[in-house]
Short mmCIF file of C-alpha atoms in Angstrom, two decimals:
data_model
loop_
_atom_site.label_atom_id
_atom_site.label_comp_id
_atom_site.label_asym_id
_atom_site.label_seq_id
_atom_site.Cartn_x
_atom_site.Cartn_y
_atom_site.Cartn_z
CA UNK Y 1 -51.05 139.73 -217.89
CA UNK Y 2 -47.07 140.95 -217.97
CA UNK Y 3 -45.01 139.12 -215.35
CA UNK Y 4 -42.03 141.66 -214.08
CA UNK Y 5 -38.58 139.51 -214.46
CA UNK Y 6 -37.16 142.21 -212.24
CA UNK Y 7 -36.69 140.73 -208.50
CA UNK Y 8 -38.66 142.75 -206.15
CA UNK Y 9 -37.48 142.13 -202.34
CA UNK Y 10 -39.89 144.11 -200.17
CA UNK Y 11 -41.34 146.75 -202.40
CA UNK Y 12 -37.83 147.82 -203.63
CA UNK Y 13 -35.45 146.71 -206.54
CA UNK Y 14 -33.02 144.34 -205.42
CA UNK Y 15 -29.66 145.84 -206.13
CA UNK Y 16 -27.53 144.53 -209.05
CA UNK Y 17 -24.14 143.79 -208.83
CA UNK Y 18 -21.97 145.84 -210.06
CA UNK Y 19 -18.24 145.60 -211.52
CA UNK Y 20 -16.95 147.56 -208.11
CA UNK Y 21 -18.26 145.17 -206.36
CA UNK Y 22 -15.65 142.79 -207.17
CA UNK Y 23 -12.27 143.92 -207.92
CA UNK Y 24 -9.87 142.40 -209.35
CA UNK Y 25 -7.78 140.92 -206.86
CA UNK Y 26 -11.19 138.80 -205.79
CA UNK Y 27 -11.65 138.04 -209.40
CA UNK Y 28 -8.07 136.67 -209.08
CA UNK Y 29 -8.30 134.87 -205.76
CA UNK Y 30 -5.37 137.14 -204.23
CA UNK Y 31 -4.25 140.48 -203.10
CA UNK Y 32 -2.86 142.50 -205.61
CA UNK Y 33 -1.12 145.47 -203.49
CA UNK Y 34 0.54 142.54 -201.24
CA UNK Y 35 0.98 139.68 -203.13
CA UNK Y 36 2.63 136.31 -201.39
CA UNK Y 37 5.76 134.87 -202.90
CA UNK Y 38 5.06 132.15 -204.57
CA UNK Y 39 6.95 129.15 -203.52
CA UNK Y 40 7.79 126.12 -206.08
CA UNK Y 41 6.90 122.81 -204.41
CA UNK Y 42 9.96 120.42 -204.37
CA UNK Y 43 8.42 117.70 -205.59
CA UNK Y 44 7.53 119.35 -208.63
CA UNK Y 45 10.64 120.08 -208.95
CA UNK Y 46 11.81 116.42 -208.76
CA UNK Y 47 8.59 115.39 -211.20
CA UNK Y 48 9.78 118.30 -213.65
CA UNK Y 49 13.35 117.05 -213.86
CA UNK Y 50 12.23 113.01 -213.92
CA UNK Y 51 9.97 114.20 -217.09
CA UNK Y 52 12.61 116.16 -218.61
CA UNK Y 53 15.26 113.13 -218.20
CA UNK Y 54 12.68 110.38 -219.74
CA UNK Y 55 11.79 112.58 -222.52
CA UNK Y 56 15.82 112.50 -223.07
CA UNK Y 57 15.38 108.53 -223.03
CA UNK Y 58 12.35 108.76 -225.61
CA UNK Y 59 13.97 110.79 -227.75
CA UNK Y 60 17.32 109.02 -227.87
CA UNK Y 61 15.28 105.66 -228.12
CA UNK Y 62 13.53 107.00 -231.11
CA UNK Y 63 16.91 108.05 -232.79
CA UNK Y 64 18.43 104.58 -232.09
CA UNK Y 65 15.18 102.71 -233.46
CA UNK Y 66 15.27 104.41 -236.34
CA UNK Y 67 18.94 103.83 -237.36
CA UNK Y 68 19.18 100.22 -236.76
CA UNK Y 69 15.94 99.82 -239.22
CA UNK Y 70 14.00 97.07 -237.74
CA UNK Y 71 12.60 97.00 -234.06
CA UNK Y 72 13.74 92.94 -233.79
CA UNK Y 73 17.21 93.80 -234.80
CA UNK Y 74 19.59 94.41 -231.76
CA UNK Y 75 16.75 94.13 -229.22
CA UNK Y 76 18.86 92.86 -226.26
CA UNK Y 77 21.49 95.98 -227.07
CA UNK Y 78 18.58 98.34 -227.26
CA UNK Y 79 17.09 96.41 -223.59
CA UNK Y 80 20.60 97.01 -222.07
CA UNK Y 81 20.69 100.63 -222.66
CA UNK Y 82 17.02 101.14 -221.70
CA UNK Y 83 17.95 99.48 -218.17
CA UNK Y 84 20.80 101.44 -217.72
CA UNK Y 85 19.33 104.71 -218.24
CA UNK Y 86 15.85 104.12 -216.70
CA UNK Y 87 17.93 102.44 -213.18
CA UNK Y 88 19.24 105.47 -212.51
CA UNK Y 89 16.21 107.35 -213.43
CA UNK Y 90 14.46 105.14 -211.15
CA UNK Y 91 16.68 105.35 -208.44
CA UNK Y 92 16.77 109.32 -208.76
CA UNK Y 93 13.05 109.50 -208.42
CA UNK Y 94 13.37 107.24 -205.28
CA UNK Y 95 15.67 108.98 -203.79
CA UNK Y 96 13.73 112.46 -204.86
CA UNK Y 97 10.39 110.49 -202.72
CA UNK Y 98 12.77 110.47 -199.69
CA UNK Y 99 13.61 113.40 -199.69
CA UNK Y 100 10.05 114.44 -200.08
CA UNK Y 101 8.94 112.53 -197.46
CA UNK Y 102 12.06 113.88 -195.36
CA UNK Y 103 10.79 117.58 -195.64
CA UNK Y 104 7.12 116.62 -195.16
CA UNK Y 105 8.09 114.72 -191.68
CA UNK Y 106 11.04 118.17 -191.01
CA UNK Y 107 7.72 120.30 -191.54
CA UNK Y 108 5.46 118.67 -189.97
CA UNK Y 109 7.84 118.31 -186.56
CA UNK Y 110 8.06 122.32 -186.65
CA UNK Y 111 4.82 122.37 -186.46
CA UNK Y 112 4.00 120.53 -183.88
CA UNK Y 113 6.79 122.45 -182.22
CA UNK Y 114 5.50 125.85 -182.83
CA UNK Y 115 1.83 124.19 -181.53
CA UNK Y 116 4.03 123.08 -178.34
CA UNK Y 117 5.41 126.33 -177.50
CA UNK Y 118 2.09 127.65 -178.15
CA UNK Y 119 0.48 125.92 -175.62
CA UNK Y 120 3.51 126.14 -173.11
CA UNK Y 121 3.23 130.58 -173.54
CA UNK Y 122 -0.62 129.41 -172.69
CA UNK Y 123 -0.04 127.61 -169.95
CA UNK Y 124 2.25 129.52 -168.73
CA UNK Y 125 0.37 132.69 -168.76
CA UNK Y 126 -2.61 130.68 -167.27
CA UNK Y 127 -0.30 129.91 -164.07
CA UNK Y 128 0.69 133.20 -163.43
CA UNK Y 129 -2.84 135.10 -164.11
CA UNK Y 130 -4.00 133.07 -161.36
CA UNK Y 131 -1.41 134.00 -158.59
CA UNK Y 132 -1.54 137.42 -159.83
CA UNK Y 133 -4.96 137.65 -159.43
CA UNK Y 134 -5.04 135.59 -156.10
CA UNK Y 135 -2.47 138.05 -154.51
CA UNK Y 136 -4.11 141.26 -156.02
CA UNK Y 137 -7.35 139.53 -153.98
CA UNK Y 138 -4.91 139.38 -150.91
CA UNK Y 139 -3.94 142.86 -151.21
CA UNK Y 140 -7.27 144.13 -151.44
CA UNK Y 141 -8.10 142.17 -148.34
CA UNK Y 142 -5.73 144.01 -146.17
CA UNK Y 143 -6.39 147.30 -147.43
CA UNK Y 144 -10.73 146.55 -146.19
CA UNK Y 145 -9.88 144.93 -143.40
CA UNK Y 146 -7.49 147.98 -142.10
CA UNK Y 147 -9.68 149.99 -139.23
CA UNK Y 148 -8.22 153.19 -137.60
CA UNK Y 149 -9.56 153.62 -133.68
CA UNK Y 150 -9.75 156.47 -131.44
CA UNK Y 151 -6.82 155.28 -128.43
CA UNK Y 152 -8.75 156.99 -126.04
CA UNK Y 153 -12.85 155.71 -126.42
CA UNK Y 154 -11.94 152.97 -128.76
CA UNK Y 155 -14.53 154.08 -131.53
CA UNK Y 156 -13.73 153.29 -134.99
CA UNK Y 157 -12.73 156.39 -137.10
CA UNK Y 158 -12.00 154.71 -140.61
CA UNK Y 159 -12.20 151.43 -142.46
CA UNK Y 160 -11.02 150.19 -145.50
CA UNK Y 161 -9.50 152.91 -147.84
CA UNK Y 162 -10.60 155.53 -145.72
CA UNK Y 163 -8.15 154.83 -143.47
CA UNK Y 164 -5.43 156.54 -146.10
CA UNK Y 165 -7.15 159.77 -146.15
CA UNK Y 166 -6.48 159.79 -142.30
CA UNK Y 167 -3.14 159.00 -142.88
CA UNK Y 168 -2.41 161.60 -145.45
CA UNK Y 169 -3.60 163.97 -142.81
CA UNK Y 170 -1.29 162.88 -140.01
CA UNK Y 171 1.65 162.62 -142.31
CA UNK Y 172 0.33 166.73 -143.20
CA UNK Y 173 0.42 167.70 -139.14
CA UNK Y 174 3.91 165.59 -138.71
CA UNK Y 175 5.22 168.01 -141.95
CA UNK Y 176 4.05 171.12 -139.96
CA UNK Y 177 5.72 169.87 -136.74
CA UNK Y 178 9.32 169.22 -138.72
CA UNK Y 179 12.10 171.01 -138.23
CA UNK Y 180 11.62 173.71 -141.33
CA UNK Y 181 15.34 173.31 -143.14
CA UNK Y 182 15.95 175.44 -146.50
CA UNK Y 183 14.48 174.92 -149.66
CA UNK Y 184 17.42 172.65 -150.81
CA UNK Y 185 17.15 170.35 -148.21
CA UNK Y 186 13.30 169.73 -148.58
CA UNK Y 187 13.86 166.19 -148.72
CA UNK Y 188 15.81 166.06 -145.86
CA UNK Y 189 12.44 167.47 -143.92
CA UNK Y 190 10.24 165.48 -145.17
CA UNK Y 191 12.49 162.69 -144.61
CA UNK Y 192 12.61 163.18 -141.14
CA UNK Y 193 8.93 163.61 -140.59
CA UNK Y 194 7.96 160.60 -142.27
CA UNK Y 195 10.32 158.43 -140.05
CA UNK Y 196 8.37 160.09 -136.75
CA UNK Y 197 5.45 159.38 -138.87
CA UNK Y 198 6.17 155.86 -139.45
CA UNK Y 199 7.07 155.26 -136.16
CA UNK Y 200 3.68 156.00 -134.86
CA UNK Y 201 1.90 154.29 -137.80
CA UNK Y 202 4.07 151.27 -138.45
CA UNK Y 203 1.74 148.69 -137.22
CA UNK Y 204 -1.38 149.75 -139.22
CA UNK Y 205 1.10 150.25 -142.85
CA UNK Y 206 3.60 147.91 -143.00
CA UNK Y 207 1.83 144.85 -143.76
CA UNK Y 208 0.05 146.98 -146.45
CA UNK Y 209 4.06 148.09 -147.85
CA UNK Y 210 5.44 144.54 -147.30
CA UNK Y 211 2.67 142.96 -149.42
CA UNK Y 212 2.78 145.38 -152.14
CA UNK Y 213 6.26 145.29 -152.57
CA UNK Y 214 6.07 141.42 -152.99
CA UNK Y 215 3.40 141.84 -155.70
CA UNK Y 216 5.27 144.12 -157.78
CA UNK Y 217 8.27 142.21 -157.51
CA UNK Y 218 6.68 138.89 -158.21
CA UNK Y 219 5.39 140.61 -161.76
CA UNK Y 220 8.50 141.82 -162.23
CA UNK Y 221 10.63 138.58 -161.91
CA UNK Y 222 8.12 136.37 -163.75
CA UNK Y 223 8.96 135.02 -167.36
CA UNK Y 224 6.33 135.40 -169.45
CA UNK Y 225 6.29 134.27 -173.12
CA UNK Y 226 4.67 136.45 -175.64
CA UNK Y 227 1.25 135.26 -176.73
CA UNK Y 228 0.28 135.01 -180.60
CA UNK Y 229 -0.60 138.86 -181.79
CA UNK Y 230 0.99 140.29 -178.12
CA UNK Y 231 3.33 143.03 -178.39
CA UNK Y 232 5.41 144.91 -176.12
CA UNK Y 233 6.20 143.35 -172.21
CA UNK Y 234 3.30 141.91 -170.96
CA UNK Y 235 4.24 143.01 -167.66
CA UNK Y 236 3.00 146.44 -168.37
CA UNK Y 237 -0.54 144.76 -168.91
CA UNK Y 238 -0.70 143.61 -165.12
CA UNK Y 239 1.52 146.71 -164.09
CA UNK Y 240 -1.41 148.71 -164.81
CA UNK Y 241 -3.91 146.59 -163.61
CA UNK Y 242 -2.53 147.21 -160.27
CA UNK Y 243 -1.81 150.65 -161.32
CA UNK Y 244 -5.65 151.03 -161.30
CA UNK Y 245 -6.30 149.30 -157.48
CA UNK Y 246 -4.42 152.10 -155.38
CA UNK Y 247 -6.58 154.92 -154.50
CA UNK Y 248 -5.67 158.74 -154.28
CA UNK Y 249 -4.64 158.28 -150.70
CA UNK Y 250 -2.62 155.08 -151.79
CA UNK Y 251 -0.78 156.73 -153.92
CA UNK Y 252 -0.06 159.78 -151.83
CA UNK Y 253 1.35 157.70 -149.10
CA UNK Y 254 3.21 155.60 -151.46
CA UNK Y 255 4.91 158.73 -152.78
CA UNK Y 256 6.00 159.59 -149.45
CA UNK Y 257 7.22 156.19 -148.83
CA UNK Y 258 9.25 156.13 -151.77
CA UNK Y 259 11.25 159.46 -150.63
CA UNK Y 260 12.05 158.14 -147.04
CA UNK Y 261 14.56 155.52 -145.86
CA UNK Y 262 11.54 152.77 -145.46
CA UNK Y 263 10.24 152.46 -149.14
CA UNK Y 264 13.13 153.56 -151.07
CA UNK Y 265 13.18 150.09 -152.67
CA UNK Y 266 10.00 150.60 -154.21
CA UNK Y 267 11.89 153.40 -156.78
CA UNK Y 268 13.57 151.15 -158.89
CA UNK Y 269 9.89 150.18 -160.02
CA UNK Y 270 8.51 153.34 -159.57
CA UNK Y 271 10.21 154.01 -162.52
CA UNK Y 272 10.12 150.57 -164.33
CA UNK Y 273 6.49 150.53 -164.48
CA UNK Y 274 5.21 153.99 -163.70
CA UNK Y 275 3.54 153.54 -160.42
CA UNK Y 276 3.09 157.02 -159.96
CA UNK Y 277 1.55 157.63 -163.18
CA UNK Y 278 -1.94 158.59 -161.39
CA UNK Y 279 -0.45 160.57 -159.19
CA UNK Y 280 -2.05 164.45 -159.39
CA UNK Y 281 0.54 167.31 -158.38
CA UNK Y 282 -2.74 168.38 -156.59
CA UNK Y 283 -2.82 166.11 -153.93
CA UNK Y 284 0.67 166.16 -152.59
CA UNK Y 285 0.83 167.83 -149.18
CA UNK Y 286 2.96 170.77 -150.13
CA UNK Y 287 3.39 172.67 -153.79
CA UNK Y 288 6.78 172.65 -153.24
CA UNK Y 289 7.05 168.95 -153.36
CA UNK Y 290 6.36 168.55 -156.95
CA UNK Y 291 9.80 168.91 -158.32
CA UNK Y 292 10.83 165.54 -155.66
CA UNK Y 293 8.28 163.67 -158.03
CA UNK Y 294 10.46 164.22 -161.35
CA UNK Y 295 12.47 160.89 -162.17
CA UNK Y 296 10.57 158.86 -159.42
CA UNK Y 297 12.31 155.84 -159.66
CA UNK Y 298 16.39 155.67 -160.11
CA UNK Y 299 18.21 155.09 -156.93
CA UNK Y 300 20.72 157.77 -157.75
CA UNK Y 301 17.89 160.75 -158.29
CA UNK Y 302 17.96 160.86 -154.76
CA UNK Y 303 21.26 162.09 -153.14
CA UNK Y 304 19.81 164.76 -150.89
CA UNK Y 305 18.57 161.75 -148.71
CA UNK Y 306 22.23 160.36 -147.97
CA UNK Y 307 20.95 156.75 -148.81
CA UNK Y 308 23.80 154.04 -149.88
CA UNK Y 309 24.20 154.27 -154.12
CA UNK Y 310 22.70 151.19 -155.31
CA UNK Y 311 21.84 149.62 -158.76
CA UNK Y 312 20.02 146.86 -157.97
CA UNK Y 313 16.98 145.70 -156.11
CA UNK Y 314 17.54 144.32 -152.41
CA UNK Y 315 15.73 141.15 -152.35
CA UNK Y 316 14.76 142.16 -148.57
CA UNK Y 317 11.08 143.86 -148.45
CA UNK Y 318 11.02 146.86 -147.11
CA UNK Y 319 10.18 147.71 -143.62
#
């Protein structure tokens, strides 16, 4: 009877190792294309210099033992100088251990420091994922709880985020009603037929506006710590997050908003954060309007509306 020393695993050879299988940096315990620099330990330091300095006393020791010819000759000379080079010796190696335990309590306190602000960038990321997701909850509230109603029979024409498509449309007719001013003073049109516009739909939009504008700016004005492996301004994160709630219509209207007198607050983070960045040249109400989109955001990309220059955000919400 032969016995097969091969090892057979399920009808098939079990697979030999071979030499690719471990290279030589695993052979070595390293990596070998990006090696760390390798650090020398203070103490060893210390220990190699204390080792150097007695072999100094050994060998000097030796020399004096051998010329005085007799180890009980001169014994309390010989003692003397022993004490007075191994007190210092011992003294240095003290004073080496307190400085070792120095760094070990210096490195051990940055630690614990690093581990502190670690869990301070937690916490305070913790705190404000909560609001932000509590007000983002808010938002989305008003936007399903937003009806449109016929004035006349009372019947309900559109809930929720419907209720932008209808306004897109009556924001179209109050376009077509304008006065029709040349092609250089398009903004100055559609500036005036969003504030007839607004007038009519104030009470159904402005809450919506308000609220929105108070969410962006509350991302805007938090500090938030970078987290371990984050790159980049984690603002941008939630930015887009909310980027990803607003709807065609949303969007549409918020476009509008942003060229009239009402919303022009929101272009200083139009720009910031790219609110617009969803925004299809399809669905604006007019071809013509696509050049109005280019540099949404700067304060000062808008003269042809005769708004006030301004740099900075107003800390007042729009109306």
């Amino acid at each position: 009877m032969k016995i097969s020393i091969l090892p057979i695993y399920r009808g098939q050879l079990r697979k030999l190792p071979q030499e690719s299988d471990y290279p030589q940096s695993k052979l070595l315990g390293g990596d070998m294309e990006n090696p760390k620099p390798y650090r020398l330990h203070p103490f060893l330091v210390l220990l190699g210099i204390f080792g150097v300095l007695v072999l100094l006393v050994a060998a000097n020791m030796h020399h004096i033992w051998s010329a005085e010819g007799s180890q009980w000759q001169n014994l309390g000379a010989r003692a003397d100088l022993f004490a007075g080079i191994a007190g210092p010796l011992l003294s240095l190696l003290g004073f080496g251990g307190v400085l070792f335990t120095l760094y070990l309590q210096q490195k051990g306190l940055e630690e614990a420091q690093a581990e502190s602000r670690k869990l301070q960038a937690a916490q305070i990321r913790q705190s404000f994922e909560a609001t932000f997701f509590r007000m983002l909850t808010l938002h989305n509230d008003i936007v399903s709880r937003m009806d449109l109603r016929d004035k006349e029979s009372g019947d309900e024409k559109a809930t929720g985020r419907d209720c932008f498509r209808l306004f897109v449309e009556k924001l179209r007719k109050e376009l077509r009603a304008s006065i029709v001013y040349p092609p250089e003073n398009l903004s100055k049109s559609i500036n005036e037929a969003y504030a007839e516009f607004w007038r009519r739909n104030r009470h159904d939009l402005g809450h919506y506006f308000r609220f929105l504008f108070n969410l962006i700016r509350f991302v805007d004005g938090a500090h938030l710590p970078l987290l371990d492996g984050e790159k980049g301004d984690p603002k941008q994160k939630y930015m887009k997050i909310l980027r990803a709630q607003l709807s065609d219509g949303e969007l549409v209207m918020l476009f509008y908003n942003m060229l009239s007198s009402p919303g022009y607050r929101f272009r200083h983070y139009s720009k910031k954060y790219e609110l617009l960045d969803n925004l299809q040249s399809g669905l604006l109400l007019h071809g013509t309007h696509v050049g109005l989109r280019a540099g949404m955001g700067p304060l000062d990309d808008f003269p042809a509306l005769g708004l006030p220059p301004q740099t900075e955000v107003n800390e007042e919400q729009p109306a």
